[in-house]
Amino acid sequence: MKYVRFIYNGVERYGALAGDRIRVAEGSPFTSYFMLTSEEIPYESAKLLPPAPFSKAVCIGLNYRDHAEEFGLPVPETPVVFLKPSTSATGHDSTIVYPEMCHRLDYEAELAVVIGKEAKNVREEDALSYVLGYTIANDVTARDLQPKNGQWTIAKGFDTFMPLGPYISDEVKADTLMITSRVNGETKQKSNTSNLIFTVPYLISYISHVMTLLPGDIISTGTPGGISGMHKGDIVEIEIEGLGVLRNTIG
Ligand code: MG
């Protein structure tokens, strides 16, 4: 299924993408009640929201070898982990706000794992049973603020710095997906999730031994090499095989 969260006629609901239409659901895929109804609406008439209303987005730094190399950093022996606040979330086709205090704003194309049920002290071999599906994240970064702060909360935590979407799919496997980013149509990053240093099951197990992962929480698995800056008016697109295209404008 391809899960979407959207606003239509002023009402927020979940549904399932079916071609150019959305089948409206009752309940939520993050609770025990989720049921598709017979009501359908055109996809184009819905405003998509971030498909997972996360309490925390747990993000992994330096999880592709070529991205560590472009910073001249060694490949980490344990995952580099940071959090984005829930207020950083925004949806497909929305605006990423260029902050006044930032002078270099970067995209980072990332595969995001969406947690479907509470996960604590999960074993690696059981980890995938806690996953609802996968979506696309853009780990937007105020690059010039990152080294200044010693840690990454400020550089990564502005409102609208976590575009997610357009939908969550449970129809893909995470380990061999093409991942691409484009700015104004020009390809910037091109890699494959087979290049992840720490795999999805490893990350779920590792993180769940530190903090309980709640339904709707996100693990953003890191970005490949090829990062660069964006400017106001730019259109940034991230495409992952089987997960569609996440498109945002810089404003
Ligand atoms: Mg990142």
Short mmCIF file of C-alpha atoms and ligand atoms in Angstrom, two decimals:
data_model
loop_
_atom_site.label_atom_id
_atom_site.label_comp_id
_atom_site.label_asym_id
_atom_site.label_seq_id
_atom_site.Cartn_x
_atom_site.Cartn_y
_atom_site.Cartn_z
CA MET A 1 0.00 0.00 0.00
CA LYS A 2 1.03 3.60 -0.57
CA TYR A 3 -0.13 5.58 2.47
CA VAL A 4 -0.75 9.32 2.25
CA ARG A 5 -1.80 11.93 4.78
CA PHE A 6 -3.61 14.90 3.29
CA ILE A 7 -6.03 17.79 3.73
CA TYR A 8 -9.12 17.86 1.55
CA ASN A 9 -12.02 20.26 2.10
CA GLY A 10 -10.30 21.43 5.28
CA VAL A 11 -10.24 17.97 6.86
CA GLU A 12 -7.05 16.02 7.59
CA ARG A 13 -7.16 12.32 6.80
CA TYR A 14 -5.15 9.31 5.72
CA GLY A 15 -5.65 7.35 2.57
CA ALA A 16 -4.08 5.06 0.02
CA LEU A 17 -2.74 6.21 -3.32
CA ALA A 18 -4.39 4.41 -6.26
CA GLY A 19 -3.12 5.76 -9.57
CA ASP A 20 -4.28 9.38 -9.88
CA ARG A 21 -6.77 9.02 -7.03
CA ILE A 22 -6.66 8.71 -3.27
CA ARG A 23 -8.82 6.16 -1.52
CA VAL A 24 -9.87 7.80 1.72
CA ALA A 25 -9.36 5.91 4.99
CA GLU A 26 -10.81 6.08 8.47
CA GLY A 27 -8.37 6.00 11.36
CA SER A 28 -4.60 6.04 11.02
CA PRO A 29 -1.96 3.48 10.02
CA PHE A 30 -0.18 4.42 13.27
CA THR A 31 -3.05 3.23 15.48
CA SER A 32 -4.95 -0.03 15.73
CA TYR A 33 -7.76 1.36 13.55
CA PHE A 34 -7.16 1.95 9.86
CA MET A 35 -9.75 1.08 7.26
CA LEU A 36 -10.12 2.10 3.63
CA THR A 37 -13.55 3.43 2.71
CA SER A 38 -15.22 3.48 -0.72
CA GLU A 39 -14.71 7.27 -0.98
CA GLU A 40 -12.18 8.44 -3.57
CA ILE A 41 -10.81 11.89 -4.38
CA PRO A 42 -8.47 13.09 -7.16
CA TYR A 43 -4.81 13.09 -6.04
CA GLU A 44 -4.28 16.56 -7.54
CA SER A 45 -6.99 18.13 -5.39
CA ALA A 46 -5.50 17.03 -2.05
CA LYS A 47 -2.81 18.94 -0.18
CA LEU A 48 -0.29 16.34 0.93
CA LEU A 49 1.07 16.49 4.48
CA PRO A 50 4.21 14.78 5.76
CA PRO A 51 2.94 11.18 5.70
CA ALA A 52 4.33 10.33 9.15
CA PRO A 53 3.49 12.66 12.10
CA PHE A 54 6.74 11.86 13.89
CA SER A 55 7.53 12.61 17.54
CA LYS A 56 11.20 12.51 16.54
CA ALA A 57 13.16 12.12 13.34
CA VAL A 58 16.30 10.18 14.15
CA CYS A 59 18.86 11.05 11.51
CA ILE A 60 22.10 9.31 10.63
CA GLY A 61 25.15 11.30 9.55
CA LEU A 62 27.92 9.99 7.29
CA ASN A 63 26.24 6.72 6.35
CA TYR A 64 27.49 6.62 2.75
CA ARG A 65 31.22 6.19 2.23
CA ASP A 66 31.45 8.86 -0.53
CA HIS A 67 29.68 11.47 1.66
CA ALA A 68 32.22 10.95 4.49
CA GLU A 69 35.00 11.27 1.91
CA GLU A 70 33.70 14.58 0.53
CA PHE A 71 34.08 16.04 4.04
CA GLY A 72 37.49 14.36 4.48
CA LEU A 73 36.10 12.43 7.46
CA PRO A 74 36.82 8.80 8.32
CA VAL A 75 33.99 6.28 7.93
CA PRO A 76 32.43 6.06 11.42
CA GLU A 77 32.67 2.86 13.47
CA THR A 78 29.31 3.52 15.14
CA PRO A 79 26.43 5.51 13.64
CA VAL A 80 26.50 9.30 13.98
CA VAL A 81 23.01 10.09 15.29
CA PHE A 82 21.14 13.37 15.69
CA LEU A 83 17.49 14.40 16.04
CA LYS A 84 15.26 16.78 14.13
CA PRO A 85 12.29 18.31 15.94
CA SER A 86 8.73 17.50 14.89
CA THR A 87 8.33 21.17 13.90
CA SER A 88 10.85 20.69 11.07
CA ALA A 89 8.39 18.49 9.16
CA THR A 90 6.83 19.67 5.93
CA GLY A 91 5.18 17.90 3.01
CA HIS A 92 5.52 17.32 -0.70
CA ASP A 93 5.13 20.45 -2.87
CA SER A 94 5.63 22.81 0.08
CA THR A 95 8.20 25.58 0.57
CA ILE A 96 11.50 25.13 2.40
CA VAL A 97 12.08 28.46 4.13
CA TYR A 98 15.62 29.83 3.66
CA PRO A 99 16.53 31.15 7.16
CA GLU A 100 17.95 34.66 7.47
CA MET A 101 20.87 33.48 9.62
CA CYS A 102 21.94 30.88 7.03
CA HIS A 103 24.29 31.62 4.11
CA ARG A 104 24.59 28.14 2.65
CA LEU A 105 21.51 25.91 2.43
CA ASP A 106 22.01 22.30 1.31
CA TYR A 107 19.72 19.44 0.26
CA GLU A 108 20.45 15.89 1.43
CA ALA A 109 18.58 13.07 -0.32
CA GLU A 110 17.74 10.31 2.17
CA LEU A 111 15.74 7.11 2.47
CA ALA A 112 13.48 7.40 5.54
CA VAL A 113 12.27 4.41 7.53
CA VAL A 114 8.79 4.88 9.02
CA ILE A 115 8.19 3.05 12.30
CA GLY A 116 4.78 1.35 12.51
CA LYS A 117 4.71 0.08 16.10
CA GLU A 118 6.50 0.82 19.35
CA ALA A 119 10.06 -0.49 19.24
CA LYS A 120 12.31 -0.88 22.29
CA ASN A 121 15.39 -3.09 22.58
CA VAL A 122 14.63 -4.68 19.22
CA ARG A 123 16.91 -7.41 17.86
CA GLU A 124 18.35 -6.83 14.41
CA GLU A 125 16.70 -9.98 13.05
CA ASP A 126 13.26 -8.75 14.21
CA ALA A 127 13.74 -5.10 13.23
CA LEU A 128 11.87 -5.04 9.92
CA SER A 129 8.64 -6.18 11.60
CA TYR A 130 8.50 -2.73 13.27
CA VAL A 131 8.58 -0.89 9.93
CA LEU A 132 5.36 0.42 8.38
CA GLY A 133 7.17 1.34 5.18
CA TYR A 134 9.57 3.81 3.58
CA THR A 135 9.38 7.35 2.34
CA ILE A 136 11.70 10.08 1.06
CA ALA A 137 13.33 12.67 3.31
CA ASN A 138 15.29 15.79 2.50
CA ASP A 139 17.65 16.42 5.44
CA VAL A 140 17.89 20.15 4.71
CA THR A 141 20.99 21.64 6.33
CA ALA A 142 22.24 25.16 7.06
CA ARG A 143 25.76 24.06 6.16
CA ASP A 144 27.56 27.19 7.31
CA LEU A 145 26.02 26.88 10.77
CA GLN A 146 26.97 23.22 11.20
CA PRO A 147 30.66 23.54 12.19
CA LYS A 148 30.03 26.72 14.21
CA ASN A 149 27.82 24.93 16.70
CA GLY A 150 29.85 21.83 17.55
CA GLN A 151 26.68 19.77 17.23
CA TRP A 152 24.01 19.84 14.57
CA THR A 153 20.72 20.81 16.24
CA ILE A 154 20.73 24.40 14.99
CA ALA A 155 21.98 23.64 11.47
CA LYS A 156 19.41 20.87 10.94
CA GLY A 157 16.49 21.95 13.10
CA PHE A 158 14.80 24.95 11.45
CA ASP A 159 11.10 24.80 10.63
CA THR A 160 10.55 23.18 7.18
CA PHE A 161 14.01 21.48 7.24
CA MET A 162 12.48 17.98 7.08
CA PRO A 163 10.40 17.59 3.94
CA LEU A 164 8.88 14.09 3.84
CA GLY A 165 6.80 12.27 1.26
CA PRO A 166 4.99 12.10 -1.01
CA TYR A 167 3.81 8.75 0.45
CA ILE A 168 4.88 5.79 2.57
CA SER A 169 5.21 2.54 0.68
CA ASP A 170 5.30 -0.95 2.19
CA GLU A 171 5.92 -2.39 -1.28
CA VAL A 172 9.71 -1.88 -1.43
CA LYS A 173 12.72 -3.43 0.26
CA ALA A 174 15.25 -0.92 1.56
CA ASP A 175 18.50 -2.49 0.50
CA THR A 176 18.84 -1.86 -3.27
CA LEU A 177 16.99 1.35 -4.15
CA MET A 178 18.31 3.98 -6.56
CA ILE A 179 18.43 7.41 -4.88
CA THR A 180 18.77 10.64 -6.87
CA SER A 181 18.51 14.35 -6.18
CA ARG A 182 18.01 17.19 -8.67
CA VAL A 183 18.05 20.96 -8.35
CA ASN A 184 16.19 22.77 -11.14
CA GLY A 185 16.31 19.52 -13.13
CA GLU A 186 20.08 19.03 -12.86
CA THR A 187 21.15 15.76 -11.24
CA LYS A 188 23.23 16.35 -8.10
CA GLN A 189 23.32 13.03 -6.23
CA LYS A 190 23.01 9.54 -7.65
CA SER A 191 23.61 6.44 -5.56
CA ASN A 192 21.98 3.29 -4.29
CA THR A 193 20.90 2.30 -0.79
CA SER A 194 23.12 -0.77 -1.19
CA ASN A 195 25.95 1.67 -0.35
CA LEU A 196 24.64 2.32 3.18
CA ILE A 197 27.37 1.67 5.77
CA PHE A 198 24.87 0.86 8.56
CA THR A 199 21.82 -1.06 7.30
CA VAL A 200 18.18 -0.39 8.20
CA PRO A 201 17.83 -3.42 10.57
CA TYR A 202 21.09 -2.50 12.30
CA LEU A 203 19.97 1.13 12.77
CA ILE A 204 16.54 0.18 14.16
CA SER A 205 18.14 -2.22 16.64
CA TYR A 206 20.88 0.21 17.64
CA ILE A 207 18.58 3.23 18.13
CA SER A 208 15.84 1.23 19.90
CA HIS A 209 18.40 0.22 22.54
CA VAL A 210 18.78 3.94 23.32
CA MET A 211 15.30 5.46 22.85
CA THR A 212 11.89 3.92 22.35
CA LEU A 213 10.75 4.41 18.76
CA LEU A 214 7.07 5.32 18.55
CA PRO A 215 4.62 4.76 15.68
CA GLY A 216 5.21 7.49 13.11
CA ASP A 217 8.83 8.08 14.11
CA ILE A 218 11.36 8.38 11.32
CA ILE A 219 14.87 7.08 10.87
CA SER A 220 16.53 9.04 8.08
CA THR A 221 19.37 6.88 6.88
CA GLY A 222 21.92 9.45 5.66
CA THR A 223 22.81 10.98 2.33
CA PRO A 224 25.21 9.97 -0.46
CA GLY A 225 27.95 12.20 -1.84
CA GLY A 226 27.20 15.18 -4.09
CA ILE A 227 25.79 17.76 -1.71
CA SER A 228 25.75 21.43 -2.69
CA GLY A 229 23.89 24.64 -2.03
CA MET A 230 20.43 25.89 -3.01
CA HIS A 231 19.03 29.37 -3.56
CA LYS A 232 15.64 31.03 -3.20
CA GLY A 233 13.41 30.02 -6.10
CA ASP A 234 15.19 26.71 -6.69
CA ILE A 235 13.16 23.53 -7.05
CA VAL A 236 14.69 20.51 -5.32
CA GLU A 237 13.54 17.00 -6.18
CA ILE A 238 14.51 13.73 -4.56
CA GLU A 239 13.61 10.49 -6.27
CA ILE A 240 13.90 7.01 -4.79
CA GLU A 241 13.00 3.91 -6.73
CA GLY A 242 9.46 2.82 -5.79
CA LEU A 243 8.86 5.86 -3.57
CA GLY A 244 8.13 8.54 -6.16
CA VAL A 245 9.51 12.07 -6.20
CA LEU A 246 9.59 14.50 -3.25
CA ARG A 247 9.56 18.04 -4.65
CA ASN A 248 9.96 21.32 -2.76
CA THR A 249 10.63 24.95 -3.59
CA ILE A 250 13.10 27.16 -1.72
CA GLY A 251 11.47 30.36 -0.53
MG MG B 1 21.73 13.86 6.44
#
